[in-house]
């Protein structure tokens, strides 16, 4: 962001913070996957906190999925800066959680992480220039998917139709990368 961004860092994080705090309507496919994963979710306190309702069930399609812990983390990033993820309070929390739950990422790993420049890929989607990173970041997949989706009137679709079209566009984009 410091090298290429034009908007203030905290402005960029306002909408993600709001979405995490206020929630978003869970799509049918995601709700079905959550139901399938219910037993695995119960084994992980973080998943329990986020994906399981107080009655022990998963959220239904259309329910607002709120993520207050994520909203708190994004707010912290907005206030402390991105470096907090690698060398600050958030990094310490990540490392502590990893150590407590059998993970492998340490505070030293996070502190040593370096962002490297990658090859950019670009497309124009509905009048917007979209820039992403190629492999291994998945930008090529995003670009191909957007190029397919541009042929559909997504705003006129129901949630189920939208999810089906996006799913098929992703499948086509993935298969074309083989």
Short mmCIF file of C-alpha atoms in Angstrom, two decimals:
data_model
loop_
_atom_site.label_atom_id
_atom_site.label_comp_id
_atom_site.label_asym_id
_atom_site.label_seq_id
_atom_site.Cartn_x
_atom_site.Cartn_y
_atom_site.Cartn_z
CA UNK A 1 0.00 0.00 0.00
CA UNK A 2 2.77 2.44 0.90
CA UNK A 3 4.39 1.94 -2.48
CA UNK A 4 1.36 1.76 -4.77
CA UNK A 5 -1.73 2.88 -2.83
CA UNK A 6 -3.47 6.19 -3.27
CA UNK A 7 -6.16 6.09 -0.56
CA UNK A 8 -5.50 6.36 3.17
CA UNK A 9 -4.88 2.92 4.73
CA UNK A 10 -7.65 3.33 7.31
CA UNK A 11 -10.16 4.28 4.57
CA UNK A 12 -9.45 1.01 2.74
CA UNK A 13 -10.36 -0.98 5.83
CA UNK A 14 -13.65 0.75 6.68
CA UNK A 15 -15.86 -1.43 4.46
CA UNK A 16 -14.25 -4.76 5.44
CA UNK A 17 -14.65 -3.76 9.09
CA UNK A 18 -18.31 -2.91 8.58
CA UNK A 19 -18.99 -6.13 6.68
CA UNK A 20 -17.34 -8.24 9.37
CA UNK A 21 -19.18 -6.43 12.18
CA UNK A 22 -22.63 -6.12 10.60
CA UNK A 23 -22.49 -9.40 8.70
CA UNK A 24 -23.48 -10.47 5.25
CA UNK A 25 -26.19 -12.80 3.96
CA UNK A 26 -24.88 -16.35 3.83
CA UNK A 27 -25.32 -17.89 0.39
CA UNK A 28 -26.99 -21.31 0.05
CA UNK A 29 -23.82 -23.13 -1.00
CA UNK A 30 -21.84 -21.75 1.93
CA UNK A 31 -24.65 -22.65 4.34
CA UNK A 32 -24.67 -26.23 3.00
CA UNK A 33 -20.88 -26.51 3.37
CA UNK A 34 -21.08 -25.19 6.93
CA UNK A 35 -23.74 -27.77 7.78
CA UNK A 36 -21.54 -30.52 6.35
CA UNK A 37 -18.61 -29.27 8.43
CA UNK A 38 -20.56 -28.84 11.67
CA UNK A 39 -18.75 -31.61 13.56
CA UNK A 40 -15.34 -30.24 12.51
CA UNK A 41 -16.42 -26.73 13.50
CA UNK A 42 -17.28 -28.00 16.97
CA UNK A 43 -13.66 -29.13 17.43
CA UNK A 44 -12.25 -25.63 16.88
CA UNK A 45 -13.07 -22.74 19.25
CA UNK A 46 -12.57 -20.14 16.52
CA UNK A 47 -14.92 -21.92 14.13
CA UNK A 48 -17.43 -22.41 16.96
CA UNK A 49 -17.38 -18.70 17.71
CA UNK A 50 -17.90 -17.74 14.07
CA UNK A 51 -19.96 -20.45 12.37
CA UNK A 52 -22.13 -22.05 15.06
CA UNK A 53 -25.21 -20.42 16.55
CA UNK A 54 -25.90 -20.56 20.28
CA UNK A 55 -28.35 -23.44 19.75
CA UNK A 56 -25.50 -25.54 18.30
CA UNK A 57 -26.61 -25.38 14.66
CA UNK A 58 -25.02 -23.66 11.70
CA UNK A 59 -26.41 -20.54 10.07
CA UNK A 60 -29.02 -20.95 7.34
CA UNK A 61 -28.87 -19.45 3.86
CA UNK A 62 -29.85 -15.80 4.11
CA UNK A 63 -28.81 -15.46 7.76
CA UNK A 64 -26.41 -12.62 8.54
CA UNK A 65 -23.00 -14.08 9.30
CA UNK A 66 -21.27 -11.66 11.65
CA UNK A 67 -17.58 -11.89 12.55
CA UNK A 68 -16.86 -9.54 15.47
CA UNK A 69 -13.38 -10.98 16.11
CA UNK A 70 -12.45 -10.32 12.47
CA UNK A 71 -13.90 -6.80 12.73
CA UNK A 72 -11.71 -6.23 15.80
CA UNK A 73 -8.61 -7.48 13.93
CA UNK A 74 -9.29 -5.28 10.90
CA UNK A 75 -9.88 -2.29 13.17
CA UNK A 76 -6.53 -3.00 14.84
CA UNK A 77 -4.85 -3.15 11.39
CA UNK A 78 -6.47 0.16 10.43
CA UNK A 79 -5.17 1.82 13.59
CA UNK A 80 -1.75 0.16 14.01
CA UNK A 81 -0.88 -0.39 10.34
CA UNK A 82 -0.25 -3.49 8.26
CA UNK A 83 3.07 -4.16 9.97
CA UNK A 84 1.14 -5.17 13.11
CA UNK A 85 0.21 -8.39 11.30
CA UNK A 86 3.88 -9.36 11.03
CA UNK A 87 5.57 -7.72 14.01
CA UNK A 88 2.95 -6.40 16.40
CA UNK A 89 0.09 -7.43 18.61
CA UNK A 90 -1.69 -9.36 15.86
CA UNK A 91 1.52 -11.27 15.06
CA UNK A 92 1.85 -12.19 18.74
CA UNK A 93 -1.74 -13.43 18.81
CA UNK A 94 -1.25 -15.49 15.64
CA UNK A 95 1.93 -17.06 17.02
CA UNK A 96 0.32 -17.82 20.39
CA UNK A 97 -2.71 -19.42 18.72
CA UNK A 98 -0.44 -21.48 16.46
CA UNK A 99 1.61 -22.68 19.43
CA UNK A 100 -1.52 -23.56 21.42
CA UNK A 101 -3.14 -25.46 18.56
CA UNK A 102 -0.29 -27.38 16.95
CA UNK A 103 0.47 -24.87 14.19
CA UNK A 104 3.89 -24.21 12.76
CA UNK A 105 4.03 -20.45 12.19
CA UNK A 106 6.06 -18.63 14.83
CA UNK A 107 6.47 -14.97 15.70
CA UNK A 108 9.93 -15.20 14.13
CA UNK A 109 8.42 -16.56 10.90
CA UNK A 110 5.98 -13.65 10.74
CA UNK A 111 8.67 -11.08 11.52
CA UNK A 112 10.93 -12.52 8.80
CA UNK A 113 8.21 -12.51 6.12
CA UNK A 114 9.02 -10.37 3.11
CA UNK A 115 6.59 -9.21 0.48
CA UNK A 116 8.11 -9.71 -2.95
CA UNK A 117 7.02 -8.05 -6.15
CA UNK A 118 5.17 -10.43 -8.43
CA UNK A 119 3.99 -10.48 -12.02
CA UNK A 120 0.74 -8.54 -12.42
CA UNK A 121 -2.26 -9.64 -14.43
CA UNK A 122 -4.99 -7.20 -15.45
CA UNK A 123 -8.45 -7.17 -16.98
CA UNK A 124 -11.28 -4.71 -17.38
CA UNK A 125 -14.46 -5.85 -15.66
CA UNK A 126 -17.60 -3.79 -16.21
CA UNK A 127 -15.57 -0.61 -16.67
CA UNK A 128 -13.15 -1.21 -13.80
CA UNK A 129 -9.51 -2.10 -14.24
CA UNK A 130 -8.80 -5.10 -12.02
CA UNK A 131 -5.18 -5.81 -11.14
CA UNK A 132 -4.03 -8.95 -9.39
CA UNK A 133 -0.97 -11.14 -8.99
CA UNK A 134 -0.35 -14.22 -11.10
CA UNK A 135 0.58 -17.63 -9.69
CA UNK A 136 0.79 -18.65 -6.97
CA UNK A 137 -1.53 -15.88 -5.74
CA UNK A 138 -4.44 -17.00 -7.92
CA UNK A 139 -4.79 -13.78 -9.87
CA UNK A 140 -4.98 -15.60 -13.19
CA UNK A 141 -7.96 -17.55 -11.88
CA UNK A 142 -9.66 -14.34 -10.74
CA UNK A 143 -9.06 -12.64 -14.10
CA UNK A 144 -10.39 -15.61 -16.11
CA UNK A 145 -13.43 -15.90 -13.84
CA UNK A 146 -14.25 -12.19 -14.18
CA UNK A 147 -13.89 -12.42 -17.97
CA UNK A 148 -16.47 -15.23 -17.99
CA UNK A 149 -18.81 -13.45 -15.55
CA UNK A 150 -18.83 -10.30 -17.64
CA UNK A 151 -21.15 -12.15 -20.04
CA UNK A 152 -23.92 -12.44 -17.43
CA UNK A 153 -26.32 -9.96 -15.82
CA UNK A 154 -25.44 -10.94 -12.26
CA UNK A 155 -27.46 -8.16 -10.64
CA UNK A 156 -30.67 -9.57 -12.15
CA UNK A 157 -30.13 -13.04 -10.66
CA UNK A 158 -31.42 -14.56 -7.47
CA UNK A 159 -28.80 -15.57 -4.89
CA UNK A 160 -29.10 -19.20 -5.99
CA UNK A 161 -28.69 -18.34 -9.68
CA UNK A 162 -25.77 -16.04 -8.89
CA UNK A 163 -24.02 -18.73 -6.85
CA UNK A 164 -24.53 -21.31 -9.61
CA UNK A 165 -23.15 -19.01 -12.32
CA UNK A 166 -20.14 -17.97 -10.21
CA UNK A 167 -19.48 -21.61 -9.33
CA UNK A 168 -19.53 -22.63 -12.99
CA UNK A 169 -17.34 -19.67 -14.00
CA UNK A 170 -14.78 -20.67 -11.38
CA UNK A 171 -14.90 -24.29 -12.54
CA UNK A 172 -14.33 -23.24 -16.16
CA UNK A 173 -11.48 -20.93 -15.18
CA UNK A 174 -9.83 -23.66 -13.07
CA UNK A 175 -10.17 -26.26 -15.84
CA UNK A 176 -8.68 -23.89 -18.40
CA UNK A 177 -5.55 -23.54 -16.25
CA UNK A 178 -4.62 -27.23 -16.47
#
